[in-house]
Amino acid sequence: MDHKVRFEWELPESLLGLIAQDEAKVAEEVKRAAVLDWVRMKKISWRKGAELLDMTYRVFLALMAEHKIPTLEYREGWLEKELAAFEKGQEEHGP
């Protein structure tokens, strides 16, 4: 079952103009920012983020890129392992 969440936030008039021109657009911007932050912090999946913002998965991935949220993650040491495997392959098969 879905729950509707409402909250009030007093913004300085000067900030309102920077984010969006009207209150409805500000609410959408805040919702988008919250969802993107939850994705960034790995609280929700990319697909759930797309669903919450009523977007296709591809459009959501583009939005993530726009906000510099990486869609590829490499574990520490991954590059070194790949380079070692590449070099080993080069030695076995020649140049």
PDB file of C-alpha atoms in Angstrom:
ATOM      1  CA  MET A   1       0.000   0.000   0.000  1.00  0.00           C
ATOM      2  CA  ASP A   2       1.352   3.422  -0.936  1.00  0.00           C
ATOM      3  CA  HIS A   3       1.567   6.253   1.561  1.00  0.00           C
ATOM      4  CA  LYS A   4       1.414   9.903   0.663  1.00  0.00           C
ATOM      5  CA  VAL A   5       3.993  12.060   2.419  1.00  0.00           C
ATOM      6  CA  ARG A   6       3.561  15.799   2.723  1.00  0.00           C
ATOM      7  CA  PHE A   7       5.809  18.349   4.335  1.00  0.00           C
ATOM      8  CA  GLU A   8       6.223  22.094   4.480  1.00  0.00           C
ATOM      9  CA  TRP A   9       9.443  23.934   3.970  1.00  0.00           C
ATOM     10  CA  GLU A  10       9.866  27.665   4.181  1.00  0.00           C
ATOM     11  CA  LEU A  11      12.242  28.834   1.464  1.00  0.00           C
ATOM     12  CA  PRO A  12      13.542  32.355   1.091  1.00  0.00           C
ATOM     13  CA  GLU A  13      11.906  34.066  -1.872  1.00  0.00           C
ATOM     14  CA  SER A  14      15.326  34.476  -3.512  1.00  0.00           C
ATOM     15  CA  LEU A  15      15.928  30.714  -3.437  1.00  0.00           C
ATOM     16  CA  LEU A  16      12.506  29.954  -4.866  1.00  0.00           C
ATOM     17  CA  GLY A  17      13.407  31.778  -8.056  1.00  0.00           C
ATOM     18  CA  LEU A  18      16.709  29.908  -8.380  1.00  0.00           C
ATOM     19  CA  ILE A  19      15.168  26.451  -8.122  1.00  0.00           C
ATOM     20  CA  ALA A  20      11.999  26.981 -10.117  1.00  0.00           C
ATOM     21  CA  GLN A  21       9.439  29.626 -10.908  1.00  0.00           C
ATOM     22  CA  ASP A  22       6.449  28.142  -9.087  1.00  0.00           C
ATOM     23  CA  GLU A  23       5.720  25.986  -6.060  1.00  0.00           C
ATOM     24  CA  ALA A  24       4.625  22.918  -8.047  1.00  0.00           C
ATOM     25  CA  LYS A  25       7.946  22.865  -9.896  1.00  0.00           C
ATOM     26  CA  VAL A  26       9.850  23.314  -6.627  1.00  0.00           C
ATOM     27  CA  ALA A  27       8.020  20.306  -5.182  1.00  0.00           C
ATOM     28  CA  GLU A  28       9.027  18.229  -8.222  1.00  0.00           C
ATOM     29  CA  GLU A  29      12.652  19.390  -7.929  1.00  0.00           C
ATOM     30  CA  VAL A  30      12.730  18.445  -4.242  1.00  0.00           C
ATOM     31  CA  LYS A  31      11.212  15.031  -5.025  1.00  0.00           C
ATOM     32  CA  ARG A  32      13.745  14.475  -7.811  1.00  0.00           C
ATOM     33  CA  ALA A  33      16.619  15.528  -5.535  1.00  0.00           C
ATOM     34  CA  ALA A  34      15.459  13.183  -2.765  1.00  0.00           C
ATOM     35  CA  VAL A  35      15.144  10.208  -5.120  1.00  0.00           C
ATOM     36  CA  LEU A  36      18.540  10.878  -6.699  1.00  0.00           C
ATOM     37  CA  ASP A  37      20.117  11.150  -3.261  1.00  0.00           C
ATOM     38  CA  TRP A  38      18.531   7.852  -2.171  1.00  0.00           C
ATOM     39  CA  VAL A  39      19.961   6.222  -5.298  1.00  0.00           C
ATOM     40  CA  ARG A  40      23.376   7.786  -4.684  1.00  0.00           C
ATOM     41  CA  MET A  41      23.338   6.460  -1.100  1.00  0.00           C
ATOM     42  CA  LYS A  42      22.146   3.032  -2.345  1.00  0.00           C
ATOM     43  CA  LYS A  43      18.937   3.148  -0.316  1.00  0.00           C
ATOM     44  CA  ILE A  44      16.881   2.356  -3.427  1.00  0.00           C
ATOM     45  CA  SER A  45      17.658   0.777  -6.788  1.00  0.00           C
ATOM     46  CA  TRP A  46      17.913   2.626 -10.081  1.00  0.00           C
ATOM     47  CA  ARG A  47      14.692   0.989 -11.251  1.00  0.00           C
ATOM     48  CA  LYS A  48      12.863   2.021  -8.082  1.00  0.00           C
ATOM     49  CA  GLY A  49      14.135   5.580  -8.605  1.00  0.00           C
ATOM     50  CA  ALA A  50      12.771   5.581 -12.146  1.00  0.00           C
ATOM     51  CA  GLU A  51       9.462   4.215 -10.893  1.00  0.00           C
ATOM     52  CA  LEU A  52       9.166   6.837  -8.128  1.00  0.00           C
ATOM     53  CA  LEU A  53       9.773   9.622 -10.639  1.00  0.00           C
ATOM     54  CA  ASP A  54       7.459   8.009 -13.200  1.00  0.00           C
ATOM     55  CA  MET A  55      10.238   7.774 -15.793  1.00  0.00           C
ATOM     56  CA  THR A  56      11.476   5.055 -18.064  1.00  0.00           C
ATOM     57  CA  TYR A  57      14.654   3.331 -16.927  1.00  0.00           C
ATOM     58  CA  ARG A  58      16.650   4.868 -19.785  1.00  0.00           C
ATOM     59  CA  VAL A  59      15.437   8.387 -19.028  1.00  0.00           C
ATOM     60  CA  PHE A  60      16.324   7.854 -15.366  1.00  0.00           C
ATOM     61  CA  LEU A  61      19.835   6.691 -16.303  1.00  0.00           C
ATOM     62  CA  ALA A  62      20.238   9.885 -18.338  1.00  0.00           C
ATOM     63  CA  LEU A  63      19.056  11.909 -15.329  1.00  0.00           C
ATOM     64  CA  MET A  64      21.613  10.128 -13.151  1.00  0.00           C
ATOM     65  CA  ALA A  65      24.345  11.013 -15.636  1.00  0.00           C
ATOM     66  CA  GLU A  66      23.140  14.614 -15.693  1.00  0.00           C
ATOM     67  CA  HIS A  67      23.582  14.697 -11.913  1.00  0.00           C
ATOM     68  CA  LYS A  68      26.932  12.899 -12.083  1.00  0.00           C
ATOM     69  CA  ILE A  69      25.740   9.761 -10.319  1.00  0.00           C
ATOM     70  CA  PRO A  70      27.942   6.925 -11.569  1.00  0.00           C
ATOM     71  CA  THR A  71      26.252   3.982 -13.214  1.00  0.00           C
ATOM     72  CA  LEU A  72      29.374   1.834 -13.076  1.00  0.00           C
ATOM     73  CA  GLU A  73      31.144   0.961  -9.886  1.00  0.00           C
ATOM     74  CA  TYR A  74      34.437  -0.814  -9.603  1.00  0.00           C
ATOM     75  CA  ARG A  75      35.707  -2.426  -6.458  1.00  0.00           C
ATOM     76  CA  GLU A  76      39.097  -1.484  -5.126  1.00  0.00           C
ATOM     77  CA  GLY A  77      41.821  -3.432  -6.907  1.00  0.00           C
ATOM     78  CA  TRP A  78      39.653  -4.193  -9.950  1.00  0.00           C
ATOM     79  CA  LEU A  79      41.819  -2.243 -12.393  1.00  0.00           C
ATOM     80  CA  GLU A  80      45.023  -3.875 -11.171  1.00  0.00           C
ATOM     81  CA  LYS A  81      43.476  -7.337 -11.623  1.00  0.00           C
ATOM     82  CA  GLU A  82      42.319  -6.470 -15.138  1.00  0.00           C
ATOM     83  CA  LEU A  83      45.728  -5.104 -16.111  1.00  0.00           C
ATOM     84  CA  ALA A  84      47.472  -8.194 -14.727  1.00  0.00           C
ATOM     85  CA  ALA A  85      45.119 -10.463 -16.702  1.00  0.00           C
ATOM     86  CA  PHE A  86      45.707  -8.393 -19.836  1.00  0.00           C
ATOM     87  CA  GLU A  87      49.484  -8.549 -19.423  1.00  0.00           C
ATOM     88  CA  LYS A  88      49.333 -12.306 -18.809  1.00  0.00           C
ATOM     89  CA  GLY A  89      47.291 -12.718 -21.990  1.00  0.00           C
ATOM     90  CA  GLN A  90      49.827 -10.657 -23.910  1.00  0.00           C
ATOM     91  CA  GLU A  91      52.668 -12.880 -22.656  1.00  0.00           C
ATOM     92  CA  GLU A  92      50.838 -16.082 -23.572  1.00  0.00           C
ATOM     93  CA  HIS A  93      49.765 -14.985 -27.031  1.00  0.00           C
ATOM     94  CA  GLY A  94      52.610 -12.673 -27.937  1.00  0.00           C
ATOM     95  CA  PRO A  95      52.355  -9.106 -29.239  1.00  0.00           C
TER      96      PRO A  95
END
